[in-house]
Tab-separated table of N, CA and C in Angstrom:
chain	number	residue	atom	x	y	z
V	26	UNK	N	29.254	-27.480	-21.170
V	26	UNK	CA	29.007	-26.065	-21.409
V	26	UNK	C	27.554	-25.832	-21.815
V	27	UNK	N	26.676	-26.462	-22.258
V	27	UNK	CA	25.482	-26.667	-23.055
V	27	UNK	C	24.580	-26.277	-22.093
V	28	UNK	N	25.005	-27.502	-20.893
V	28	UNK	CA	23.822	-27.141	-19.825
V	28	UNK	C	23.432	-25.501	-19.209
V	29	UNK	N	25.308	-24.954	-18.821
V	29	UNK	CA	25.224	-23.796	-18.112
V	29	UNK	C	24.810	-22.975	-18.954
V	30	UNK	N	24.987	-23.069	-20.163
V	30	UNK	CA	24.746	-21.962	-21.598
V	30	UNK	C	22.875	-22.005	-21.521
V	31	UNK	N	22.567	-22.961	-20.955
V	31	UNK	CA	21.240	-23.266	-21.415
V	31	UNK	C	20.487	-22.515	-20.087
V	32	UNK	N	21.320	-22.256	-18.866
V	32	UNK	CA	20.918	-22.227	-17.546
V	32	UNK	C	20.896	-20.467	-18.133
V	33	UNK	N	21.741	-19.864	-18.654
V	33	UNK	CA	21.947	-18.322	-18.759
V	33	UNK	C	21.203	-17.899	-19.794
V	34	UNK	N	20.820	-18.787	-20.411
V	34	UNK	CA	19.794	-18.390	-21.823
V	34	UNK	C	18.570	-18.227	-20.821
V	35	UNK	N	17.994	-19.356	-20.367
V	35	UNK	CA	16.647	-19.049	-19.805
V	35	UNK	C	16.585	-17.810	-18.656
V	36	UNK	N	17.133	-17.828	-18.411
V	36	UNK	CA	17.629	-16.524	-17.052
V	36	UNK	C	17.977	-15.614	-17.690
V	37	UNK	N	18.145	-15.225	-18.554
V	37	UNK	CA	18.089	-13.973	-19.500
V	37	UNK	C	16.481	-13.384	-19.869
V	38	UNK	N	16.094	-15.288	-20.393
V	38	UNK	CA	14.866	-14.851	-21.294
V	38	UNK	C	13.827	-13.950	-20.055
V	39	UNK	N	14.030	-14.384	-18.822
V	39	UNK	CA	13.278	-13.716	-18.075
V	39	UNK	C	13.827	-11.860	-17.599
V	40	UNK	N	15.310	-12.143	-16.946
V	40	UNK	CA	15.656	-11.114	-16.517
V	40	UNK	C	15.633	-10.165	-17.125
V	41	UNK	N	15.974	-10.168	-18.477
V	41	UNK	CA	15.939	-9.063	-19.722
V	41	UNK	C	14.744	-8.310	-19.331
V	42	UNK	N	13.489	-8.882	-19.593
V	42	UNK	CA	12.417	-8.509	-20.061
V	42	UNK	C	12.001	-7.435	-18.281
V	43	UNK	N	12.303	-8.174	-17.323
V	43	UNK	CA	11.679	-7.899	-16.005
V	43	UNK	C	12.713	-6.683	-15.362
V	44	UNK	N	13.829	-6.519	-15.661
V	44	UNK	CA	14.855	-5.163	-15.707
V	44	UNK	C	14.016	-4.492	-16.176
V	45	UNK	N	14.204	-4.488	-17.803
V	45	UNK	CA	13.477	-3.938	-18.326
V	45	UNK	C	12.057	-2.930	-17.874
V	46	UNK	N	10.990	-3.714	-17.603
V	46	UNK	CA	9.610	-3.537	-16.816
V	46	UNK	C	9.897	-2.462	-15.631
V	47	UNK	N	11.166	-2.634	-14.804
V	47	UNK	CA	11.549	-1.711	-13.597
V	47	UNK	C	12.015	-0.774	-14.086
V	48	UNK	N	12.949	-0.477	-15.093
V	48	UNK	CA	13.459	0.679	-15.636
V	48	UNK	C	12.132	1.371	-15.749
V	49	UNK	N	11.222	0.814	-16.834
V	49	UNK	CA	9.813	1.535	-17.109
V	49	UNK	C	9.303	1.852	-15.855
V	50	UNK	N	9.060	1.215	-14.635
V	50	UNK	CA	8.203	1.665	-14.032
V	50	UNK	C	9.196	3.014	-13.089
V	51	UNK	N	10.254	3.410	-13.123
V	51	UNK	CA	10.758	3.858	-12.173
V	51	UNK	C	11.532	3.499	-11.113
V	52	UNK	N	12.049	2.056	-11.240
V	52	UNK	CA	12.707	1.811	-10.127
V	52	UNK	C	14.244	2.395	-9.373
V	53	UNK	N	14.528	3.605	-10.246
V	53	UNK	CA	15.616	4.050	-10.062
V	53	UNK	C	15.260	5.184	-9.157
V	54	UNK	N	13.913	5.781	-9.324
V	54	UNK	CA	13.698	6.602	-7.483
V	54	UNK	C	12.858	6.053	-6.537
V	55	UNK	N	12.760	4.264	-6.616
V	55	UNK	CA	12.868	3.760	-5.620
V	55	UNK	C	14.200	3.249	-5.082
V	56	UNK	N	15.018	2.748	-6.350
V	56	UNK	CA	16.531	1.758	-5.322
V	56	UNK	C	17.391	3.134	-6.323
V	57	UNK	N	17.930	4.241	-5.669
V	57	UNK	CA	19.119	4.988	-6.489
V	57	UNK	C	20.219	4.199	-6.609
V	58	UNK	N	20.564	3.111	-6.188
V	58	UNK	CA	21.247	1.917	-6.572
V	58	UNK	C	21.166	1.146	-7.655
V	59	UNK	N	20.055	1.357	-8.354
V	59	UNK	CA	19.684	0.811	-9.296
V	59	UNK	C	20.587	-0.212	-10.433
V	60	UNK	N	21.696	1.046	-11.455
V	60	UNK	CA	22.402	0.830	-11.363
V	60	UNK	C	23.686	-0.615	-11.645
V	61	UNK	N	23.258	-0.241	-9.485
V	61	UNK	CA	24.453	-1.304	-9.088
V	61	UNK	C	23.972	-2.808	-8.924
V	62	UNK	N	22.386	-2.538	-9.228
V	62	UNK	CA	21.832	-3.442	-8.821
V	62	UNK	C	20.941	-4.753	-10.052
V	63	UNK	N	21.517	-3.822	-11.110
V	63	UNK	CA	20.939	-4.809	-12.706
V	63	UNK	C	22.278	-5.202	-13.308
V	64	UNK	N	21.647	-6.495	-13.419
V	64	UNK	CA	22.399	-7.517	-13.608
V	64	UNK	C	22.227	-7.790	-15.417
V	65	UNK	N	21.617	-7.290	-15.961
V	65	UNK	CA	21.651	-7.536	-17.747
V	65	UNK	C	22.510	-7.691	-18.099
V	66	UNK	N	23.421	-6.537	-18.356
V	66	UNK	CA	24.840	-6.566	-18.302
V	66	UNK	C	26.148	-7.777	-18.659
V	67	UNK	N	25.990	-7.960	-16.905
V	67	UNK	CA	26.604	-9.206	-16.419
V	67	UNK	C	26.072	-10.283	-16.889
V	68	UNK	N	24.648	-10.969	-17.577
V	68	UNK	CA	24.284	-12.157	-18.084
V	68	UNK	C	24.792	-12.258	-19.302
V	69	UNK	N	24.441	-10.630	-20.024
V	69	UNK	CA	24.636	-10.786	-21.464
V	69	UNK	C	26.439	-11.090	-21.749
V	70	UNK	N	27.375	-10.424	-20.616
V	70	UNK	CA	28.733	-10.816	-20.835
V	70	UNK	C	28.850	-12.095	-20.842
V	71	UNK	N	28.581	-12.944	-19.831
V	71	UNK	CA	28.375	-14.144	-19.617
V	71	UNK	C	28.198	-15.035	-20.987
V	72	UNK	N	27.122	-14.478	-21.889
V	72	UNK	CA	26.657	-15.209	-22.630
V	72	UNK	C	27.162	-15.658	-23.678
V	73	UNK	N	28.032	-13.994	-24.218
V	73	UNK	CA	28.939	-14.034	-25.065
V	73	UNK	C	30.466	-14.685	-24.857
V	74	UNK	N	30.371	-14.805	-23.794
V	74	UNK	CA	31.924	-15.406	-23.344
V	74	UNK	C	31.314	-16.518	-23.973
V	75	UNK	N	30.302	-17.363	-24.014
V	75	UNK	CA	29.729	-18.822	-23.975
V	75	UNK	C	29.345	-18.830	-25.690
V	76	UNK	N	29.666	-18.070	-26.203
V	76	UNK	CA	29.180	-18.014	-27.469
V	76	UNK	C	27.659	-17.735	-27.776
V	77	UNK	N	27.029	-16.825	-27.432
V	77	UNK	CA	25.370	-17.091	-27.518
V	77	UNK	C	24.938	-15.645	-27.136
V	78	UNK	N	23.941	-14.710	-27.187
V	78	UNK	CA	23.824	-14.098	-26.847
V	78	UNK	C	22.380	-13.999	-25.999
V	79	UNK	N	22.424	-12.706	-25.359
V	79	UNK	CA	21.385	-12.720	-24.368
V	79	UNK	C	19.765	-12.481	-24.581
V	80	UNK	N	18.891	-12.793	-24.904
V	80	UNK	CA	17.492	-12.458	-25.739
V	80	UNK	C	16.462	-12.431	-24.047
V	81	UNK	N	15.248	-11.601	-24.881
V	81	UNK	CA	14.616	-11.689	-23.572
V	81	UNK	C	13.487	-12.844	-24.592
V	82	UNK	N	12.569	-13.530	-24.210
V	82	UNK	CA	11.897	-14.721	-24.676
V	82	UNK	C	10.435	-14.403	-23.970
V	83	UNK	N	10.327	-13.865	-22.691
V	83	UNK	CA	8.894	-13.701	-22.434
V	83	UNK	C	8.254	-12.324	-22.008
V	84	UNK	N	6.899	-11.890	-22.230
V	84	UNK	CA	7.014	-10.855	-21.768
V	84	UNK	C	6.205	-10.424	-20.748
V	85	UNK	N	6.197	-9.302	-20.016
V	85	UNK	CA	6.078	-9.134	-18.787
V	85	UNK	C	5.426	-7.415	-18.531
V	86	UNK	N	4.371	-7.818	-17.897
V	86	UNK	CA	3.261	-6.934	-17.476
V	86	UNK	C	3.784	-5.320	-17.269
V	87	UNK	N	3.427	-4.017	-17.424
V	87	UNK	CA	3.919	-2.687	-16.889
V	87	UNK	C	3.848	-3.171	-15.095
V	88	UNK	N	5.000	-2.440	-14.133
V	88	UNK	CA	4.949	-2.354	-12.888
V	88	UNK	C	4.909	-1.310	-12.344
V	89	UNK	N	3.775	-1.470	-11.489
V	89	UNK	CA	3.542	-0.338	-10.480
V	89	UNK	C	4.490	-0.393	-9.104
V	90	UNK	N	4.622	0.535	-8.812
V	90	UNK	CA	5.316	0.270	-7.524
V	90	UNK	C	5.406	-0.813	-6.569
V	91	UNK	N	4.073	-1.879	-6.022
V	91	UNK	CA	4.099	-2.379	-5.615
V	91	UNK	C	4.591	-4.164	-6.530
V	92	UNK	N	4.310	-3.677	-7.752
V	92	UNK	CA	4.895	-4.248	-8.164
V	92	UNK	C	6.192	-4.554	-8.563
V	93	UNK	N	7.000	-3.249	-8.457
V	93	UNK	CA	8.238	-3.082	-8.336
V	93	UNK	C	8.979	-3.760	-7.015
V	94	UNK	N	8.372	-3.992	-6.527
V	94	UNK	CA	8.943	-4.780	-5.214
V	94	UNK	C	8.599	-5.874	-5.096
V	95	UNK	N	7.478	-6.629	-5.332
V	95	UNK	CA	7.444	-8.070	-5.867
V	95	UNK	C	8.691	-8.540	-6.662
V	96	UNK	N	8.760	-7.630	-7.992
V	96	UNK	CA	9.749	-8.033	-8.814
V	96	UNK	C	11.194	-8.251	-8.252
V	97	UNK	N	11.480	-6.953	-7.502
V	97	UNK	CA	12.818	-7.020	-6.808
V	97	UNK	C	12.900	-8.100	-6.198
V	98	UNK	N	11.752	-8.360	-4.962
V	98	UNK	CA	11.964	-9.219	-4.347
V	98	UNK	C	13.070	-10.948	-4.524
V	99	UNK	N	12.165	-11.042	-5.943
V	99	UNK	CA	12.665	-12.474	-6.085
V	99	UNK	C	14.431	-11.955	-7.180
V	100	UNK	N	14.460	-11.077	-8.050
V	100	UNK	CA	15.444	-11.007	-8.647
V	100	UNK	C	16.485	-10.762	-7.462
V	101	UNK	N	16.588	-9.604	-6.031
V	101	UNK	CA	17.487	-9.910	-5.524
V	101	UNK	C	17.440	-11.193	-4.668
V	102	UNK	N	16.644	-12.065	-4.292
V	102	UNK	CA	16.204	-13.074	-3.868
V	102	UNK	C	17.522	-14.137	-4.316
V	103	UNK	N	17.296	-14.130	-5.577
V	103	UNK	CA	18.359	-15.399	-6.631
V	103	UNK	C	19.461	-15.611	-6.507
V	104	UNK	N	20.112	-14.339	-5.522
V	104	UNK	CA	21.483	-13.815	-5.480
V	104	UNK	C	21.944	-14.460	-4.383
V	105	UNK	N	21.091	-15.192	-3.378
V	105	UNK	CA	21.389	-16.060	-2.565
V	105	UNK	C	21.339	-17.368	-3.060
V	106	UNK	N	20.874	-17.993	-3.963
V	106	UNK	CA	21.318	-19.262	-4.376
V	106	UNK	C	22.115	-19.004	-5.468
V	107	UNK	N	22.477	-17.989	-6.023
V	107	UNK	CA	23.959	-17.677	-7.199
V	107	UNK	C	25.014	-17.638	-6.289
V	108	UNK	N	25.374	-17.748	-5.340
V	108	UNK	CA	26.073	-17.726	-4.728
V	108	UNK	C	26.705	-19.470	-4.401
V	109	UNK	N	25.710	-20.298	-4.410
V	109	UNK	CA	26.116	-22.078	-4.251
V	109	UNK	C	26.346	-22.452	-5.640
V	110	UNK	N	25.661	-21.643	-6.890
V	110	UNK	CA	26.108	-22.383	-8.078
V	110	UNK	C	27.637	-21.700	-8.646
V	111	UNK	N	27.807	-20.711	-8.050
V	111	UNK	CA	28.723	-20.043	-8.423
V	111	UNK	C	30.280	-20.879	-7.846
V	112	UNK	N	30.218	-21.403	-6.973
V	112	UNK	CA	31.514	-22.673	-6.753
V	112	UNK	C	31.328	-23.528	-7.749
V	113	UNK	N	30.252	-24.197	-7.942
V	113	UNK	CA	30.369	-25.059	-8.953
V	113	UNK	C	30.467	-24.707	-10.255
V	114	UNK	N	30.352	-23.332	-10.547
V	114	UNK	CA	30.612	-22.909	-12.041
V	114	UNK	C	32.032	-22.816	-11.754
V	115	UNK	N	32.531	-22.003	-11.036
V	115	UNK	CA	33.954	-21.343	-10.892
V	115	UNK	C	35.068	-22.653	-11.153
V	116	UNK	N	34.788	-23.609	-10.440
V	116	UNK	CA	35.455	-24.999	-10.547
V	116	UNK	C	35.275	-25.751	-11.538
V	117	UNK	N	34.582	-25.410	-12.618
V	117	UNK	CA	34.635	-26.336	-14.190
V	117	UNK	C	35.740	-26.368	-14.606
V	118	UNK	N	36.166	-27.494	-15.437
V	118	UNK	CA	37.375	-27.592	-15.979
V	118	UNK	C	37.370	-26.622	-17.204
V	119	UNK	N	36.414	-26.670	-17.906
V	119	UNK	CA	36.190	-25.531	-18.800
V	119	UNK	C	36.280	-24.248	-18.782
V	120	UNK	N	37.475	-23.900	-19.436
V	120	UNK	CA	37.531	-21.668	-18.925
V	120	UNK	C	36.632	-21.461	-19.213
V	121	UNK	N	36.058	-21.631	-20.553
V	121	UNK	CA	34.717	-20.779	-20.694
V	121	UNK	C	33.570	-20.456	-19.901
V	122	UNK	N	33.457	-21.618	-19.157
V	122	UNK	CA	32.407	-21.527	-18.357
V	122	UNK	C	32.873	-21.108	-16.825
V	123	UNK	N	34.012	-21.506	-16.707
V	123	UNK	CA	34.609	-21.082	-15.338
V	123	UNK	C	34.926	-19.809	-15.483
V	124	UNK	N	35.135	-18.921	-16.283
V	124	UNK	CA	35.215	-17.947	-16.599
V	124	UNK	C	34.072	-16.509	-16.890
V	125	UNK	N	33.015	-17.967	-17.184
V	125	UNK	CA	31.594	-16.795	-17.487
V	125	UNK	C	30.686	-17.026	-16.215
V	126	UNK	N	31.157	-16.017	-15.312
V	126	UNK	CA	30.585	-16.220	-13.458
V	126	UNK	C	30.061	-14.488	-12.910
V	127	UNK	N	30.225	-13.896	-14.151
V	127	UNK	CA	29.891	-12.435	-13.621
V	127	UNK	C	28.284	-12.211	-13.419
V	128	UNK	N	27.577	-12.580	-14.427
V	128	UNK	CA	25.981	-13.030	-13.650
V	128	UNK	C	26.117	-13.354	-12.109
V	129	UNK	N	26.635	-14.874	-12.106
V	129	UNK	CA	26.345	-15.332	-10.352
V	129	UNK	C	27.198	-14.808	-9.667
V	130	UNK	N	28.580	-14.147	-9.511
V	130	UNK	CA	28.982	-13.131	-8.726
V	130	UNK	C	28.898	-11.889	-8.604
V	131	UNK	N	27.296	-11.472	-9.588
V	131	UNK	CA	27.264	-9.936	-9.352
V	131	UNK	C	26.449	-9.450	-8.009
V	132	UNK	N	27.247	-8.224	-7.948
V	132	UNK	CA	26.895	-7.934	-6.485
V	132	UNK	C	27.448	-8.542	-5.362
V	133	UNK	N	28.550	-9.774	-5.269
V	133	UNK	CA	29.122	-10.492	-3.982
V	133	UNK	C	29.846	-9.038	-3.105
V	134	UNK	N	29.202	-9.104	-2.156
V	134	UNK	CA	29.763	-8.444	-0.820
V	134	UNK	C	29.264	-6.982	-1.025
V	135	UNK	N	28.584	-7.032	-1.501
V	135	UNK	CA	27.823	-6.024	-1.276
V	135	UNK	C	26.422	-5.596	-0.924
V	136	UNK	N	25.918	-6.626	-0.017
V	136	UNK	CA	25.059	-6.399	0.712
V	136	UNK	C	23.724	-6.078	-0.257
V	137	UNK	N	23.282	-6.644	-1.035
V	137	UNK	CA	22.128	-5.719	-1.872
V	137	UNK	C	21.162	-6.350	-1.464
V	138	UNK	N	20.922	-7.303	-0.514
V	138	UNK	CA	19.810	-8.562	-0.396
V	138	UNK	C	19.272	-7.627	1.245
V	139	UNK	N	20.144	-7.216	1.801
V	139	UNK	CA	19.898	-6.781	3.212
V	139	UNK	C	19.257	-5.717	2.965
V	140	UNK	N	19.689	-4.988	2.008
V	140	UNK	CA	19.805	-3.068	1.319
V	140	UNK	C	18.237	-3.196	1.700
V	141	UNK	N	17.651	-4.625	0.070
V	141	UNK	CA	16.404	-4.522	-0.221
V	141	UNK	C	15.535	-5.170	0.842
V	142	UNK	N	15.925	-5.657	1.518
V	142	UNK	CA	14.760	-5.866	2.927
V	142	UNK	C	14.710	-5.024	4.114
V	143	UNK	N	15.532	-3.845	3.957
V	143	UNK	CA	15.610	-2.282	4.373
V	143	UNK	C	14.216	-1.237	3.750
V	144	UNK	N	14.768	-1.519	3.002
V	144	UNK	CA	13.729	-0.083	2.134
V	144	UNK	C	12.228	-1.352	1.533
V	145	UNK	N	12.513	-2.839	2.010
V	145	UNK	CA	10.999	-3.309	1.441
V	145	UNK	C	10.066	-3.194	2.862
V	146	UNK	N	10.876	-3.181	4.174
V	146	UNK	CA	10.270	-3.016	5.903
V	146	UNK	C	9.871	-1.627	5.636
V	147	UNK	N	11.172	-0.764	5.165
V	147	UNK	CA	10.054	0.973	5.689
V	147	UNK	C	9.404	1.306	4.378
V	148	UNK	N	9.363	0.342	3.366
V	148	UNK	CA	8.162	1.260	2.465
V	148	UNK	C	6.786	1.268	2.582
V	149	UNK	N	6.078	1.992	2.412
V	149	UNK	CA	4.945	2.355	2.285
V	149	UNK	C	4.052	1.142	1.380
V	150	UNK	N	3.350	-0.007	1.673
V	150	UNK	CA	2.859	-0.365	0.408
V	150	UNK	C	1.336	-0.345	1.034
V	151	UNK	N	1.139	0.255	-0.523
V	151	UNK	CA	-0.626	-0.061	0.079
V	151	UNK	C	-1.497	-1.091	-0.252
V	152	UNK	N	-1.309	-2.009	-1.528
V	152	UNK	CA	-1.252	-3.441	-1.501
V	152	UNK	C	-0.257	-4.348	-1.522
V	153	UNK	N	-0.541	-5.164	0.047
V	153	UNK	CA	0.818	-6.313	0.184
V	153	UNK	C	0.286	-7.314	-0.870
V	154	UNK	N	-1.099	-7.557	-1.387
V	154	UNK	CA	-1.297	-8.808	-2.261
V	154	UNK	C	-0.931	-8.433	-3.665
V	155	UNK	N	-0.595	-7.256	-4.068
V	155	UNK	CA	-0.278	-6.777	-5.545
V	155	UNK	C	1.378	-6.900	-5.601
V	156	UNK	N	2.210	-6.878	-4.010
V	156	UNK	CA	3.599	-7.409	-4.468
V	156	UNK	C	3.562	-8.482	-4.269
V	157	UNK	N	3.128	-9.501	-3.642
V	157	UNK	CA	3.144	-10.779	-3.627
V	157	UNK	C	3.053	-11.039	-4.959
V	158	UNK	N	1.554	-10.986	-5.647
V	158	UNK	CA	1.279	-11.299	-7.112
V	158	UNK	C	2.444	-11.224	-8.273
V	159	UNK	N	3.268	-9.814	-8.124
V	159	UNK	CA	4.313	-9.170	-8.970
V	159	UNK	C	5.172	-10.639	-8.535
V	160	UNK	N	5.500	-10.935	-7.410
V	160	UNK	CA	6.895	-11.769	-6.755
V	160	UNK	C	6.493	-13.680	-7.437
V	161	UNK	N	4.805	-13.397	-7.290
V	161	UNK	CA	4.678	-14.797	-8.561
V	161	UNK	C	4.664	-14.616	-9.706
V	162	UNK	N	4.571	-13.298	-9.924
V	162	UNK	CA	4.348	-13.424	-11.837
V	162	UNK	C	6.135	-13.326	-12.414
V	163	UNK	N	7.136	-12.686	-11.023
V	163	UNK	CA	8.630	-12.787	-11.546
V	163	UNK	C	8.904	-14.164	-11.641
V	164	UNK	N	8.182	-15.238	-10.827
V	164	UNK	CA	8.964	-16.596	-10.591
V	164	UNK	C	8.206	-16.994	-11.944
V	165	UNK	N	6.590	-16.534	-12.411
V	165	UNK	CA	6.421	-17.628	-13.596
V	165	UNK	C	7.014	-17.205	-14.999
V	166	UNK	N	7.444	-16.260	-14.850
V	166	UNK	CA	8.376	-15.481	-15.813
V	166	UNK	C	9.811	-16.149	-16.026
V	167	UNK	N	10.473	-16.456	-14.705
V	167	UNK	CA	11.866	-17.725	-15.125
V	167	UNK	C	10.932	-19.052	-15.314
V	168	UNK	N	9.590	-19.202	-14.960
V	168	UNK	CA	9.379	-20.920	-15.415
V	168	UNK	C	9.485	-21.147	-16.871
V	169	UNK	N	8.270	-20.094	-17.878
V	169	UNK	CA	8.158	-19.481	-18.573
V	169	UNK	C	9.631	-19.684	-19.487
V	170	UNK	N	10.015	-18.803	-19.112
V	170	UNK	CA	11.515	-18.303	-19.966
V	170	UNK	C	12.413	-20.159	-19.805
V	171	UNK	N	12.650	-20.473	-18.998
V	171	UNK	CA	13.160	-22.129	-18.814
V	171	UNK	C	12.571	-23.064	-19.526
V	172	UNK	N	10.854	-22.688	-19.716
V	172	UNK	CA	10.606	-24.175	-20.763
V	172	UNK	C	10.838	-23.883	-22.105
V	173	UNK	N	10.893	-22.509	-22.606
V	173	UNK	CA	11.657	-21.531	-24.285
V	173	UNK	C	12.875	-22.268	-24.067
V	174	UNK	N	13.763	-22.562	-23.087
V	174	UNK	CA	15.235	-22.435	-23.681
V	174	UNK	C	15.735	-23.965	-24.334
């Protein structure tokens, strides 16, 4: 349980903070899905099922629009490899942990990975190197948050 507890702590310490950053910048009249599409929630349930709660640990720049899509990028990005750890959580002998899967099954079958490479083709960006930058500063934000936990 230690390890996965340790896997949802650091993935908090980032996601918290980088939700967060999108709420601020507006990302709710870019994705009106919004919403359906933050996962805080679902980690922090997770966490508490595991005994622990959810903290954010690093912090993370204001986003501009184009940075708002960097960010998205990689957070809905993750949702394709939560999807391979999510058998192997689901199958622990441990309820607790087989039980705390609403993080890596949030959003299953609902298309949110396709949604966001919809509206990231027809948006408007006027720097592609300022979402790129946003899409490395989300990944050094889980490195970040992983060497805290």
């Amino acid at each position: 349980m230690t390890g996965y507890r340790r896997f949802l702590q650091a993935s908090a310490g980032a996601l918290l903070p980088l939700e967060a950053a999108l709420v601020e910048g507006g990302v709710a009249s870019m994705f009106p899905d919004w919403p359906e599409r933050s996962r805080s929630a679902a980690i922090s349930a997770d966490l508490r099922r595991l005994g622990s709660a959810a903290q954010s640990t690093v912090s993370v720049p204001p986003l501009t629009s184009g940075g708002m899509l960097g960010t998205l990028y990689v957070l809905e990005g993750s949702r394709l490899g939560a999807k391979f750890l999510l058998k192997e959580v689901a199958d622990a002998a441990d309820p607790h942990i087989s039980q705390a899967t609403r993080y890596l099954s949030h959003g299953a079958g609902k298309r949110l990975w396709q949604s966001f490479l919809s509206k990231l083709e027809s948006e408007e960006v006027s720097d592609e190197d300022e979402v790129i930058e946003a899409a490395r500063a989300a990944f050094a934000a889980f490195e970040r948050a992983a060497d805290r936990a």
